[in-house]
Tab-separated table of C-alpha atoms in Angstrom:
chain	number	residue	atom	x	y	z
A	1	MET	CA	38.411	56.478	22.909
A	2	LEU	CA	41.785	56.956	25.949
A	3	TYR	CA	44.649	58.594	24.758
A	4	GLU	CA	47.826	57.784	26.297
A	5	PHE	CA	49.992	61.077	26.840
A	6	ALA	CA	53.726	61.291	28.356
A	7	LEU	CA	53.562	64.621	30.402
A	8	ASP	CA	57.018	65.597	31.436
A	9	PRO	CA	57.449	66.025	35.310
A	10	GLU	CA	58.931	69.235	34.452
A	11	VAL	CA	55.743	70.312	32.616
A	12	ILE	CA	53.778	70.199	36.715
A	13	SER	CA	56.610	71.465	38.578
A	14	ASP	CA	54.402	74.603	39.521
A	15	TRP	CA	50.635	75.470	40.432
A	16	GLN	CA	49.334	76.947	38.559
A	17	SER	CA	50.735	74.771	35.001
A	18	PHE	CA	49.890	71.227	37.644
A	19	ARG	CA	46.688	72.661	38.110
A	20	TYR	CA	45.296	73.852	34.087
A	21	PHE	CA	47.208	70.208	32.935
A	22	VAL	CA	45.440	67.367	35.826
A	23	GLU	CA	42.385	68.646	35.497
A	24	LYS	CA	42.362	68.006	31.532
A	25	PHE	CA	42.889	64.398	32.572
A	26	GLY	CA	41.257	61.223	33.052
A	27	VAL	CA	39.201	58.865	31.736
A	28	SER	CA	35.335	61.561	31.146
A	29	GLU	CA	38.396	63.651	29.128
A	30	GLY	CA	39.969	60.862	26.781
A	31	ARG	CA	42.524	61.412	27.882
A	32	LEU	CA	45.628	59.559	30.786
A	33	ILE	CA	48.572	60.637	31.539
A	34	SER	CA	51.190	57.580	31.794
A	35	GLN	CA	52.774	56.327	34.794
A	36	PHE	CA	56.630	56.524	32.424
A	37	PRO	CA	58.645	56.034	34.363
A	38	LYS	CA	57.431	53.660	37.279
A	39	LYS	CA	58.697	56.371	39.365
A	40	TRP	CA	56.496	59.747	37.952
A	41	LYS	CA	55.388	60.562	40.487
A	42	ARG	CA	57.902	60.305	42.459
A	43	MET	CA	60.277	62.847	39.628
A	44	VAL	CA	57.226	65.214	39.987
A	45	TYR	CA	58.010	65.561	43.448
A	46	GLN	CA	61.463	66.073	42.735
A	47	ALA	CA	60.157	68.996	39.984
A	48	VAL	CA	59.501	70.671	42.097
A	49	GLU	CA	61.653	70.999	44.659
A	50	ARG	CA	63.538	72.223	42.143
A	51	ASN	CA	61.266	75.178	41.158
A	52	ASN	CA	61.762	76.049	44.608
A	53	PRO	CA	57.778	77.197	45.533
A	54	THR	CA	56.116	78.311	48.152
A	55	ASP	CA	54.985	76.530	51.084
A	56	ILE	CA	51.483	76.614	50.439
A	57	ASP	CA	51.145	75.151	46.693
A	58	LYS	CA	53.440	72.759	47.636
A	59	LYS	CA	51.738	71.543	49.306
A	60	ARG	CA	49.007	70.750	46.806
A	61	ILE	CA	50.539	69.840	44.826
A	62	GLU	CA	51.591	66.628	47.046
A	63	PHE	CA	47.834	66.699	48.129
A	64	ARG	CA	47.223	66.206	44.929
A	65	LEU	CA	49.549	64.250	43.309
A	66	GLN	CA	48.699	62.014	46.101
A	67	HIS	CA	45.064	61.383	44.699
A	68	ILE	CA	45.423	61.312	40.342
A	69	ASN	CA	46.079	57.352	40.370
A	70	ASP	CA	42.132	57.755	38.264
A	71	ARG	CA	44.234	60.061	35.872
A	72	LEU	CA	46.678	57.664	35.659
A	73	ILE	CA	47.822	54.300	33.114
A	74	LYS	CA	50.782	51.906	33.863
A	75	LYS	CA	52.464	50.179	31.320
A	76	SER	CA	55.735	48.064	31.294
A	77	ARG	CA	57.746	50.018	29.197
A	78	ASP	CA	61.672	50.256	29.131
A	79	TYR	CA	62.837	53.437	31.038
A	80	ASN	CA	66.967	54.323	30.643
A	81	GLY	CA	68.331	55.643	33.981
A	82	VAL	CA	71.454	57.379	32.454
A	83	GLN	CA	69.261	59.130	30.482
A	84	SER	CA	66.644	62.225	30.082
A	85	TRP	CA	62.901	62.236	30.387
A	86	ILE	CA	62.587	63.033	27.519
A	87	GLU	CA	65.108	61.100	25.554
A	88	ASN	CA	63.682	57.798	27.053
A	89	ALA	CA	59.728	59.291	25.404
A	90	LEU	CA	61.686	59.873	22.733
A	91	GLU	CA	62.643	56.891	22.144
A	92	GLN	CA	59.464	55.864	23.110
A	93	GLN	CA	57.402	56.965	20.068
A	94	ASN	CA	59.924	54.995	18.015
A	95	SER	CA	58.447	51.399	19.517
A	96	ALA	CA	55.901	52.033	21.258
A	97	PRO	CA	54.104	55.520	21.343
A	98	PHE	CA	52.382	57.341	22.869
A	99	HIS	CA	48.882	59.494	21.859
A	100	ALA	CA	51.274	62.716	22.191
A	101	VAL	CA	54.981	63.522	23.809
A	102	ILE	CA	54.946	66.693	26.411
A	103	THR	CA	57.608	69.096	27.852
A	104	THR	CA	58.662	71.809	28.260
A	105	GLN	CA	61.864	71.701	25.849
A	106	LYS	CA	60.835	73.269	21.755
A	107	LEU	CA	61.789	70.248	20.096
A	108	ASN	CA	60.060	70.666	16.555
A	109	ILE	CA	59.606	66.436	16.786
A	110	GLU	CA	56.190	65.096	15.080
A	111	ASN	CA	53.528	64.366	18.173
A	112	VAL	CA	56.139	65.733	20.834
A	113	LEU	CA	54.017	69.469	22.015
A	114	GLU	CA	55.225	72.117	24.681
A	115	ALA	CA	52.747	72.524	27.438
A	116	ASN	CA	53.091	76.101	26.723
A	117	GLU	CA	51.104	76.099	23.530
A	118	VAL	CA	48.618	73.341	24.263
A	119	ASP	CA	44.616	74.366	24.492
A	120	GLU	CA	41.669	73.079	22.650
A	121	THR	CA	42.622	74.372	19.180
A	122	LEU	CA	44.956	71.429	18.926
A	123	GLN	CA	44.641	67.737	17.249
A	124	LEU	CA	46.762	66.603	18.772
A	125	TRP	CA	44.848	67.766	22.379
A	126	ASN	CA	41.356	68.134	21.353
A	127	VAL	CA	40.894	64.083	21.466
A	128	PRO	CA	37.177	62.515	20.420
A	129	ARG	CA	34.861	61.858	22.934
A	130	GLN	CA	32.409	59.147	20.923
A	131	LYS	CA	32.588	57.163	17.716
A	132	ARG	CA	29.919	55.398	16.444
A	133	VAL	CA	30.856	51.881	16.642
A	134	PRO	CA	29.899	48.841	14.064
A	135	ARG	CA	27.716	46.162	16.280
A	136	ILE	CA	29.729	43.511	16.203
A	137	ALA	CA	31.714	42.099	18.450
A	138	GLN	CA	34.943	42.996	18.477
A	139	ASN	CA	34.276	45.983	17.890
A	140	LEU	CA	32.818	46.742	20.759
A	141	ALA	CA	34.678	45.169	22.714
A	142	GLN	CA	37.131	47.105	21.088
A	143	ALA	CA	36.390	49.913	21.037
A	144	VAL	CA	36.000	50.088	25.543
A	145	SER	CA	39.144	47.820	25.680
A	146	SER	CA	41.681	50.655	26.760
A	147	LEU	CA	39.195	51.445	29.912
A	148	LEU	CA	38.267	48.290	30.449
A	149	LYS	CA	41.762	46.932	30.939
A	150	ILE	CA	42.908	49.769	33.497
A	151	ALA	CA	39.666	48.852	35.516
A	152	GLU	CA	39.208	47.413	38.426
A	153	GLU	CA	35.726	47.058	39.707
A	154	ILE	CA	32.724	46.465	35.839
A	155	ILE	CA	29.601	47.763	34.991
A	156	PHE	CA	27.693	46.053	31.996
A	157	ILE	CA	23.852	47.571	32.174
A	158	ASP	CA	21.890	46.812	29.563
A	159	PRO	CA	18.346	45.673	31.133
A	160	TYR	CA	17.132	43.941	27.851
A	161	PHE	CA	20.053	41.561	28.099
A	162	ASP	CA	19.041	38.000	27.586
A	163	PRO	CA	20.829	35.241	28.303
A	164	GLY	CA	20.077	32.623	26.225
A	165	LYS	CA	20.296	35.124	23.015
A	166	ARG	CA	23.920	34.437	20.607
A	167	ARG	CA	23.748	38.453	19.476
A	168	PHE	CA	24.585	39.255	23.621
A	169	ARG	CA	26.357	36.419	24.820
A	170	ARG	CA	29.645	37.525	21.643
A	171	PRO	CA	29.416	41.085	23.222
A	172	LEU	CA	29.890	40.474	26.518
A	173	GLU	CA	32.727	37.133	25.520
A	174	GLN	CA	34.535	39.545	24.320
A	175	PHE	CA	34.198	42.401	26.371
A	176	LEU	CA	35.574	39.955	29.524
A	177	GLN	CA	38.578	39.073	27.275
A	178	GLU	CA	40.118	42.285	26.840
A	179	ALA	CA	38.050	43.028	31.023
A	180	LEU	CA	40.464	40.076	31.677
A	181	HIS	CA	43.666	39.084	29.715
A	182	GLN	CA	46.958	40.794	31.487
A	183	ASN	CA	45.037	42.710	33.681
A	184	SER	CA	44.956	41.175	36.844
A	185	ASN	CA	43.669	43.856	39.219
A	186	ILE	CA	39.980	42.693	38.604
A	187	LYS	CA	38.153	42.767	42.255
A	188	ARG	CA	34.074	42.464	41.188
A	189	ILE	CA	31.570	42.075	37.878
A	190	GLU	CA	28.474	42.820	37.332
A	191	TYR	CA	25.760	42.961	34.353
A	192	HIS	CA	22.351	44.974	35.213
A	193	VAL	CA	19.212	43.684	34.084
A	194	LYS	CA	15.336	45.520	34.275
A	195	VAL	CA	12.464	43.280	35.001
A	196	ASP	CA	8.751	44.002	35.150
A	197	PHE	CA	6.030	41.566	36.195
A	198	GLU	CA	2.315	41.792	36.253
A	199	ASN	CA	2.115	38.149	39.218
A	200	GLU	CA	5.152	36.806	41.893
A	201	ALA	CA	4.062	33.403	39.697
A	202	GLU	CA	5.763	35.449	36.621
A	203	ARG	CA	8.334	36.385	38.491
A	204	LEU	CA	9.752	33.106	40.211
A	205	THR	CA	8.827	31.612	36.956
A	206	PHE	CA	11.176	34.157	35.475
A	207	GLY	CA	13.959	33.923	38.224
A	208	HIS	CA	14.225	30.979	37.658
A	209	ASN	CA	14.770	30.429	34.046
A	210	PHE	CA	17.375	32.831	34.185
A	211	ASP	CA	19.572	31.330	37.124
A	212	ALA	CA	19.586	29.219	34.470
A	213	ALA	CA	19.608	30.771	31.270
A	214	CYS	CA	22.586	31.962	32.714
A	215	GLN	CA	24.604	28.822	34.174
A	216	ASN	CA	24.180	26.812	31.387
A	217	ASN	CA	24.716	29.814	28.505
A	218	ILE	CA	27.101	32.410	30.175
A	219	ALA	CA	29.544	30.505	32.323
A	220	PRO	CA	30.741	28.894	29.402
A	221	ILE	CA	32.070	32.212	28.684
A	222	ILE	CA	33.179	33.580	31.785
A	223	PRO	CA	37.010	32.581	32.186
A	224	ASP	CA	37.080	29.603	34.746
A	225	GLY	CA	37.059	29.866	38.795
A	226	PHE	CA	36.302	33.840	36.982
A	227	PRO	CA	32.518	35.089	39.652
A	228	VAL	CA	30.086	36.910	37.427
A	229	LYS	CA	27.139	38.568	39.450
A	230	PHE	CA	24.020	39.016	37.725
A	231	ILE	CA	21.704	41.520	40.052
A	232	ARG	CA	17.881	42.324	38.030
A	233	TRP	CA	15.975	45.820	39.149
A	234	LYS	CA	12.603	46.966	39.207
A	235	GLU	CA	11.087	50.355	38.319
A	236	ARG	CA	9.461	52.143	41.224
A	237	GLU	CA	6.570	53.653	41.282
A	238	GLY	CA	7.425	57.536	40.015
A	239	GLY	CA	11.128	56.684	39.502
A	240	LYS	CA	14.139	56.968	37.931
A	241	ARG	CA	13.216	54.624	34.019
A	242	PHE	CA	15.091	51.798	33.276
A	243	HIS	CA	16.317	52.203	29.043
A	244	ALA	CA	20.554	53.083	28.954
A	245	ARG	CA	22.779	50.839	28.299
A	246	TYR	CA	25.962	51.901	30.277
A	247	ILE	CA	29.523	50.000	30.408
A	248	LEU	CA	30.722	51.918	33.720
A	249	THR	CA	34.217	50.778	35.403
A	250	ASP	CA	35.958	53.255	38.675
A	251	ARG	CA	37.645	54.809	36.910
A	252	GLY	CA	34.379	56.188	34.549
A	253	GLY	CA	31.873	54.908	31.961
A	254	VAL	CA	30.882	54.629	28.569
A	255	LEU	CA	27.420	54.800	26.996
A	256	VAL	CA	26.573	52.555	24.834
A	257	GLU	CA	23.474	53.971	22.594
A	258	ASN	CA	21.532	50.325	20.800
A	259	GLY	CA	22.725	47.913	23.277
A	260	LEU	CA	25.701	46.282	24.221
A	261	ASP	CA	23.862	43.189	22.373
A	262	ASP	CA	25.979	42.732	18.314
A	263	ASP	CA	24.021	42.499	14.988
A	264	ASP	CA	23.289	39.326	13.758
A	265	ASP	CA	23.075	39.047	10.828
A	266	ASP	CA	26.444	41.165	10.381
A	267	GLY	CA	24.108	43.776	8.184
A	268	GLY	CA	26.290	47.095	8.671
A	269	GLN	CA	24.539	48.338	11.776
A	270	VAL	CA	26.138	51.329	14.172
A	271	THR	CA	26.109	52.414	17.426
A	272	PRO	CA	27.700	55.712	19.112
A	273	VAL	CA	29.934	54.708	22.265
A	274	VAL	CA	29.913	58.081	24.041
A	275	LEU	CA	32.176	58.484	26.636
A	276	LEU	CA	30.497	59.719	29.969
A	277	ILE	CA	31.191	63.653	31.602
A	278	PHE	CA	32.652	62.897	35.352
A	279	ASP	CA	28.907	63.761	36.899
A	280	MET	CA	26.402	62.641	34.318
A	281	TYR	CA	28.635	58.920	35.592
A	282	SER	CA	29.791	59.665	39.461
A	283	GLU	CA	25.318	59.240	38.775
A	284	ILE	CA	24.646	56.557	37.074
A	285	TRP	CA	27.311	54.188	39.226
A	286	ASN	CA	25.360	55.039	41.942
A	287	ASP	CA	22.234	54.536	40.375
A	288	PHE	CA	22.915	50.792	40.152
A	289	GLN	CA	25.010	50.474	44.210
A	290	LYS	CA	23.361	48.084	45.842
A	291	LEU	CA	23.041	48.707	49.024
A	292	VAL	CA	22.562	47.648	52.752
A	293	ASP	CA	18.963	49.084	52.778
A	294	LEU	CA	17.534	47.633	49.760
A	295	THR	CA	15.048	50.391	50.313
A	296	GLN	CA	17.649	53.809	49.871
A	297	CYS	CA	18.072	51.851	46.349
A	298	THR	CA	17.347	53.768	43.069
A	299	TYR	CA	15.533	50.627	41.958
A	300	GLU	CA	14.012	47.812	43.207
A	301	PHE	CA	15.644	45.202	43.646
A	302	ASP	CA	14.801	41.575	42.171
A	303	ASN	CA	17.231	38.818	42.141
A	304	GLU	CA	20.771	38.239	41.777
A	305	VAL	CA	22.591	35.326	40.676
A	306	THR	CA	26.568	34.606	40.290
A	307	ILE	CA	27.780	32.357	37.513
A	308	TRP	CA	31.291	30.627	37.341
A	309	GLY	CA	33.472	31.306	34.469
A	310	THR	CA	33.985	27.262	33.404
A	311	LYS	CA	35.792	28.609	30.104
A	312	ARG	CA	39.874	27.385	29.939
A	313	LEU	CA	41.791	29.674	28.952
A	314	ASN	CA	45.327	28.818	26.598
A	315	PRO	CA	48.708	28.591	28.798
């Protein structure tokens, strides 16, 4: 659901073009700019200098360039400094292709877009932001793989999560595999669950059973030595309902309409997976932050447990 574009530094060497293109990228837009090569930002600065902008426009671009990391994607790609940027990008299209290359040149080459012609009517540019995904663990994980691989923080939200049921454990194991494979930047993974008790004794009993079920069933599917925190919330009287299921990261998030569990019977069930617009993502992200003052949290905090993984990975 996230598409990698190679953006020629020359394309955004003036303020109007810079503003248009940069605003069209980000997880919520379904598009990411390839940081190709690693010195791509420096190449943009150099292109801007050659374009001789006004001092105001130059400062605008310099400031925005410092704050666009959430719109970039880094991959290991070869780059020959003797060749031009576009020559390198076209070579990549033969080996590890971008979704599209955007350049100032009119090349009439497949999957290469001329910047002046880019608009929402172009199929390559108008990328899908939702899809229907089979409710099979591997398919669910693959649908959000590109999001998990660029994340530093991940929050899974399913109020009905049950650590004792394999239909919840199978997707979680696949999600964790996608998130942690070749991604050494992960700093936090949490799973947020709803609780609803009639009395204190029931709450205490559930808390003990939930912790034990996580330790017994979830620790073996988490990579060895990695922690996942499970946080349980109750709805506040008259407050927001805790029902929808999401996967959120520090870069953006998705709604997984039918839940983060899979289809036990492999009966052909599907679920819509939808990229969240930025404002909605920000609101939901804030809803599930555990604040120092718990009374200020969107939901009433009940309990939490940190489970350390014991799964041995193949070397």
